[in-house]
XYZ file of N, CA and C in Angstrom:
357
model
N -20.278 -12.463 -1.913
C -19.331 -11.650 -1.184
C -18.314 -11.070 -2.170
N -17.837 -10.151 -1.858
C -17.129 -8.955 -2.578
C -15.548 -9.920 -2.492
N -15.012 -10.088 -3.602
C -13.288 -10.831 -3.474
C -12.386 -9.918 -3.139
N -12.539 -8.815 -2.720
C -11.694 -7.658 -2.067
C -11.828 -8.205 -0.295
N -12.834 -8.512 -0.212
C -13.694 -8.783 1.124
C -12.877 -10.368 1.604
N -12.875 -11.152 0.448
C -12.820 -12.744 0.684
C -11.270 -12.554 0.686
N -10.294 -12.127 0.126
C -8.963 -12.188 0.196
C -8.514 -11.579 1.916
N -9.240 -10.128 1.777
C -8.841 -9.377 3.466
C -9.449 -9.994 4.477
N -10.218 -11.049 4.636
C -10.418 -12.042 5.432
C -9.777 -13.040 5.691
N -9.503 -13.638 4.615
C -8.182 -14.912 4.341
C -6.843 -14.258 5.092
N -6.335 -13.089 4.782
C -5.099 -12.578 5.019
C -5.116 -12.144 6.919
N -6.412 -11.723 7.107
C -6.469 -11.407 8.864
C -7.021 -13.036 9.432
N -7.463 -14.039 8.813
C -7.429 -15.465 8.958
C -5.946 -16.038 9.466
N -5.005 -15.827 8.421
C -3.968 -16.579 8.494
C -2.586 -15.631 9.466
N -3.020 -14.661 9.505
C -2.091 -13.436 10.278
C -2.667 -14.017 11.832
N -3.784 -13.796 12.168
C -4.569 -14.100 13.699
C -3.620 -15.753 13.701
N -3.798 -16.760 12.854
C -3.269 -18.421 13.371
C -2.069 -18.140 13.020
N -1.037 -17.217 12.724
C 0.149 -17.193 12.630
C 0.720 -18.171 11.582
N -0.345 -18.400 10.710
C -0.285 -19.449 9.269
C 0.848 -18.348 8.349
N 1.601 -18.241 8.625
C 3.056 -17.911 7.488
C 3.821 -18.612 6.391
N 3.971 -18.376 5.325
C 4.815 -19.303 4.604
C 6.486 -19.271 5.326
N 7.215 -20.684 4.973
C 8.516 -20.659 5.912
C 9.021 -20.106 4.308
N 10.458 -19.349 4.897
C 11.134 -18.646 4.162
C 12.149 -19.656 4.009
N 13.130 -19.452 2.772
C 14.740 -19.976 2.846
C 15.505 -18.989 3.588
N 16.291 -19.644 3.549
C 17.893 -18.743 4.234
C 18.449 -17.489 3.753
N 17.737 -16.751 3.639
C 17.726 -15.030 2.839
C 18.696 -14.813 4.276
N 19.596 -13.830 4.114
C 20.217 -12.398 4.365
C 19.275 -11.707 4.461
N 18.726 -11.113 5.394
C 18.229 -9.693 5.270
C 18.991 -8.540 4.562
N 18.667 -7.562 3.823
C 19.503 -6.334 3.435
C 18.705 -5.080 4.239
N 17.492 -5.780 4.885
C 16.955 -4.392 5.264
C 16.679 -4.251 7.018
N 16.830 -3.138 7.451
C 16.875 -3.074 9.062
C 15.193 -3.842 9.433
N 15.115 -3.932 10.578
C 13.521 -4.202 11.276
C 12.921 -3.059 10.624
N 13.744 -1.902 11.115
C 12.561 -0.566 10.848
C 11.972 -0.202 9.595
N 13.416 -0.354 8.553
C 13.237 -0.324 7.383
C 11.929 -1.595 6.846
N 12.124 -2.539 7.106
C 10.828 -3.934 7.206
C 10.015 -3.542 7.292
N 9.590 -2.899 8.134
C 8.443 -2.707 8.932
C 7.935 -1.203 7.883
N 8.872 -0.265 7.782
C 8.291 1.108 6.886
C 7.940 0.449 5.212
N 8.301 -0.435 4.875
C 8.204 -0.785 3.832
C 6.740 -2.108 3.648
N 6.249 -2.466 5.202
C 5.405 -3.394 4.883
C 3.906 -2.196 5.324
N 4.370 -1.383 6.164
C 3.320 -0.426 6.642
C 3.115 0.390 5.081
N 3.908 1.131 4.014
C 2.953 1.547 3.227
C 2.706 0.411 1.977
N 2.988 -1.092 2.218
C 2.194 -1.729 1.588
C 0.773 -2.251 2.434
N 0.735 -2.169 3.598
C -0.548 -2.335 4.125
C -1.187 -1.075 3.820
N -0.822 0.360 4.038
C -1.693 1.367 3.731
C -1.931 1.528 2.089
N -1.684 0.907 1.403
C -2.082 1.295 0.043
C -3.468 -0.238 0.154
N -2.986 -0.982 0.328
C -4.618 -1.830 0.224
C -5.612 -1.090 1.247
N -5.397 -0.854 2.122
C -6.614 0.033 2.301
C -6.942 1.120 2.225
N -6.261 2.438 1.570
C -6.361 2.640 0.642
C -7.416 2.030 -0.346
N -7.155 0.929 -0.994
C -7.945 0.501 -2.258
C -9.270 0.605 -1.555
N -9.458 -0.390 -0.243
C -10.566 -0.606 0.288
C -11.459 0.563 0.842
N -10.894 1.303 1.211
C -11.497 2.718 1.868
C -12.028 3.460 0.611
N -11.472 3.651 -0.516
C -11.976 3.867 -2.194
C -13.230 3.726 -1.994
N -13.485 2.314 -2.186
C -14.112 1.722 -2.799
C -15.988 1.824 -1.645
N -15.583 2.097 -0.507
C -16.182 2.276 0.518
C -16.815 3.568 -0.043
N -15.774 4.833 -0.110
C -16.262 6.091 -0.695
C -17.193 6.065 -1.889
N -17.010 5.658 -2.944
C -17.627 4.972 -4.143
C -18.667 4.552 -4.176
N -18.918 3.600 -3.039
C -20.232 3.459 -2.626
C -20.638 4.211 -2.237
N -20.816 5.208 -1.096
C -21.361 5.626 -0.488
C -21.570 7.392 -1.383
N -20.958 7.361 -2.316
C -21.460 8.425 -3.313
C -20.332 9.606 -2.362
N -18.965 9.099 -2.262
C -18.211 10.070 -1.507
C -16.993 9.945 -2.491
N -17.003 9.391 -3.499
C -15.538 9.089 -4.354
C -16.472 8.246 -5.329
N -14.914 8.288 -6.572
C -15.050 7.564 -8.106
C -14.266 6.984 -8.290
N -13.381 7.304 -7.990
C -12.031 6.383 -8.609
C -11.768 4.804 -7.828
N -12.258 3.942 -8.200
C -11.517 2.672 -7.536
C -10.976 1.620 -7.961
N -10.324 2.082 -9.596
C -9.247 1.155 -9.677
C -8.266 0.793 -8.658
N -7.536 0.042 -8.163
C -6.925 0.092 -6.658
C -5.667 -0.721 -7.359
N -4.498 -0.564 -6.330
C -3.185 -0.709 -6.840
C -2.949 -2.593 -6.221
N -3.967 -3.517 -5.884
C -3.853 -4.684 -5.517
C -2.775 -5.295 -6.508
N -1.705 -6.224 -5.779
C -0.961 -6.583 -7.186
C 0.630 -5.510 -7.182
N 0.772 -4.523 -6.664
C 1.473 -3.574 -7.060
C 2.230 -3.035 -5.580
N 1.815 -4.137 -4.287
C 2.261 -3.238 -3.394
C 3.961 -3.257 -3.405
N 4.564 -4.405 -4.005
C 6.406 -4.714 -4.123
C 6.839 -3.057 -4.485
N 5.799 -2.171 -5.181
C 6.528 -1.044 -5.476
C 7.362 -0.355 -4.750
N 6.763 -0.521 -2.847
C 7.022 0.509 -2.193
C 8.913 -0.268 -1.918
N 9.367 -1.185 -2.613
C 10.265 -1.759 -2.047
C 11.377 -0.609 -3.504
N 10.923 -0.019 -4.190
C 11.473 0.445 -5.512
C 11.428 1.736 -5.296
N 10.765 2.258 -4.214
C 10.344 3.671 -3.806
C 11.357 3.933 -2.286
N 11.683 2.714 -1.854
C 13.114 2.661 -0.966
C 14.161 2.642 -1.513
N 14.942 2.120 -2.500
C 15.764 1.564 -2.837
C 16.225 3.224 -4.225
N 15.268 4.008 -4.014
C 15.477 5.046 -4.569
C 15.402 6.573 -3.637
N 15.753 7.730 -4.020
C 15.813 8.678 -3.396
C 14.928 9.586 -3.748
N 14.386 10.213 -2.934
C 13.164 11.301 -3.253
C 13.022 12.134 -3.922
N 14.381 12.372 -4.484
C 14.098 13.109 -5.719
C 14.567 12.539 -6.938
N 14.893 11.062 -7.096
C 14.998 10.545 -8.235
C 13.093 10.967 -8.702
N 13.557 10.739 -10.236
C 12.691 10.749 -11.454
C 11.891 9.299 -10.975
N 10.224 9.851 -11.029
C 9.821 8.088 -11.149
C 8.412 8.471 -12.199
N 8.304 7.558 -13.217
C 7.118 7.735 -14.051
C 6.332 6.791 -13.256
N 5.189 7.056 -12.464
C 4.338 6.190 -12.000
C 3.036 5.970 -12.576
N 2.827 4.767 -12.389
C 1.940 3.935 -13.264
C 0.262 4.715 -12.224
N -1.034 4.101 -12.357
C -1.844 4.703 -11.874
C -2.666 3.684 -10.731
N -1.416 2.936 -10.234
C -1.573 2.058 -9.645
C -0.497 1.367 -8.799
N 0.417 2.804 -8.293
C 1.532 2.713 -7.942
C 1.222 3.221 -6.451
N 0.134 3.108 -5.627
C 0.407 3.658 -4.385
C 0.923 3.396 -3.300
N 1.628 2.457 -3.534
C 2.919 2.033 -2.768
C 3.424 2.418 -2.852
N 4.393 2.847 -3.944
C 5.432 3.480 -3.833
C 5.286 4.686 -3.497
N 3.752 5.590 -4.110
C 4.053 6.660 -3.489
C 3.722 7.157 -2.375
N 2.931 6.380 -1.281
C 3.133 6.177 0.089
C 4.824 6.057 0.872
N 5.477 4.916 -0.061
C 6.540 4.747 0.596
C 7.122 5.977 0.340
N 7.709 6.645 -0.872
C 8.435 7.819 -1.099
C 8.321 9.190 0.015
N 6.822 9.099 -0.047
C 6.230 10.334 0.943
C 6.848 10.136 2.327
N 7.041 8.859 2.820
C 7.025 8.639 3.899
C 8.842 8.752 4.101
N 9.553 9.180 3.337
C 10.993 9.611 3.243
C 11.293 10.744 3.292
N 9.748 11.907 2.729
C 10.038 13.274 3.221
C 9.238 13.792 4.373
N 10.161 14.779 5.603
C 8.831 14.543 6.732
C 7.829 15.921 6.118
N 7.337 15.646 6.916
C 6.014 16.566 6.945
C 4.564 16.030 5.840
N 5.141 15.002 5.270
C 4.149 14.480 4.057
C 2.940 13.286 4.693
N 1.709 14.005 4.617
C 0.809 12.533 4.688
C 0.368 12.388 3.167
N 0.464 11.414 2.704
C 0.341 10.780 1.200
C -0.865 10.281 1.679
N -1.126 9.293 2.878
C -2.918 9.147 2.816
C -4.063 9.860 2.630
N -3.979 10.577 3.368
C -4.640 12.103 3.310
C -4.625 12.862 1.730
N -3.444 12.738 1.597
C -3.721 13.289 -0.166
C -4.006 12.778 -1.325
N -3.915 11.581 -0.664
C -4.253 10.011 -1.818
C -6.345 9.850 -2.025
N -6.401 10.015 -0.526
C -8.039 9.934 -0.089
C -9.055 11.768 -0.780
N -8.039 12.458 -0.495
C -8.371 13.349 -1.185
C -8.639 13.266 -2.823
N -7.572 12.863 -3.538
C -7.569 12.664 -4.628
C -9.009 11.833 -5.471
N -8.930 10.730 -4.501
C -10.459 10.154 -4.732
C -11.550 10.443 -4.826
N -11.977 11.493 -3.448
C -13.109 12.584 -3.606
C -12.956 13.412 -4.353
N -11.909 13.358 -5.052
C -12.552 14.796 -6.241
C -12.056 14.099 -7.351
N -11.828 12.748 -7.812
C -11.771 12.221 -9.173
C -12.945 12.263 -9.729
């Protein structure tokens, strides 16, 4: 079995039994919504990776280095403004999911998935 496969099983395993690690006594600094926009384009960049890699196979895309490892970015892609300067790494699609998702009219999936089919 594919370890892209064995991890996104483990993770919808322990999400379905509500198996969570307990947190300490953090302060939040960030709203629900803000939470939630910041965990949604770290869920859309792993699949993302996974949808790649799907293309790749199927002789519809090339590129599938995937940004696993890298989703904390989109928390660096909040905490900045959309038109700050960002040198991004090639494995940053968190952040630039999250960024996109600060200007409207932007789907970054759509142009991310694009990008793949014609690497």
């Amino acid at each position: 079995m594919d370890r892209v496969q064995i991890v996104h099983d483990n993770f919808l395993r322990r999400v379905s039994a509500r198996d969570f690690p307990v947190g300490g006594g953090v302060t939040p600094g960030l709203s629900d919504a803000e939470a939630i926009r910041l965990y949604r384009a770290q869920v859309l960049s792993r699949a993302l990776d996974l949808q790649s890699r799907v293309m790749q196979k199927q002789g519809q895309g090339f590129y599938t280095i995937g940004s696993s490892g890298h989703e904390g970015m989109a928390a660096v892609a909040h905490a900045l403004r959309p038109d700050d300067i960002a040198f991004l790494h090639y494995r940053d699609a968190a952040f630039q999911i999250a960024r996109a998702d600060q200007v409207e009219g932007q789907d970054m999936m759509r142009d991310m998935l694009l990008s793949v089919a014609c690497s």
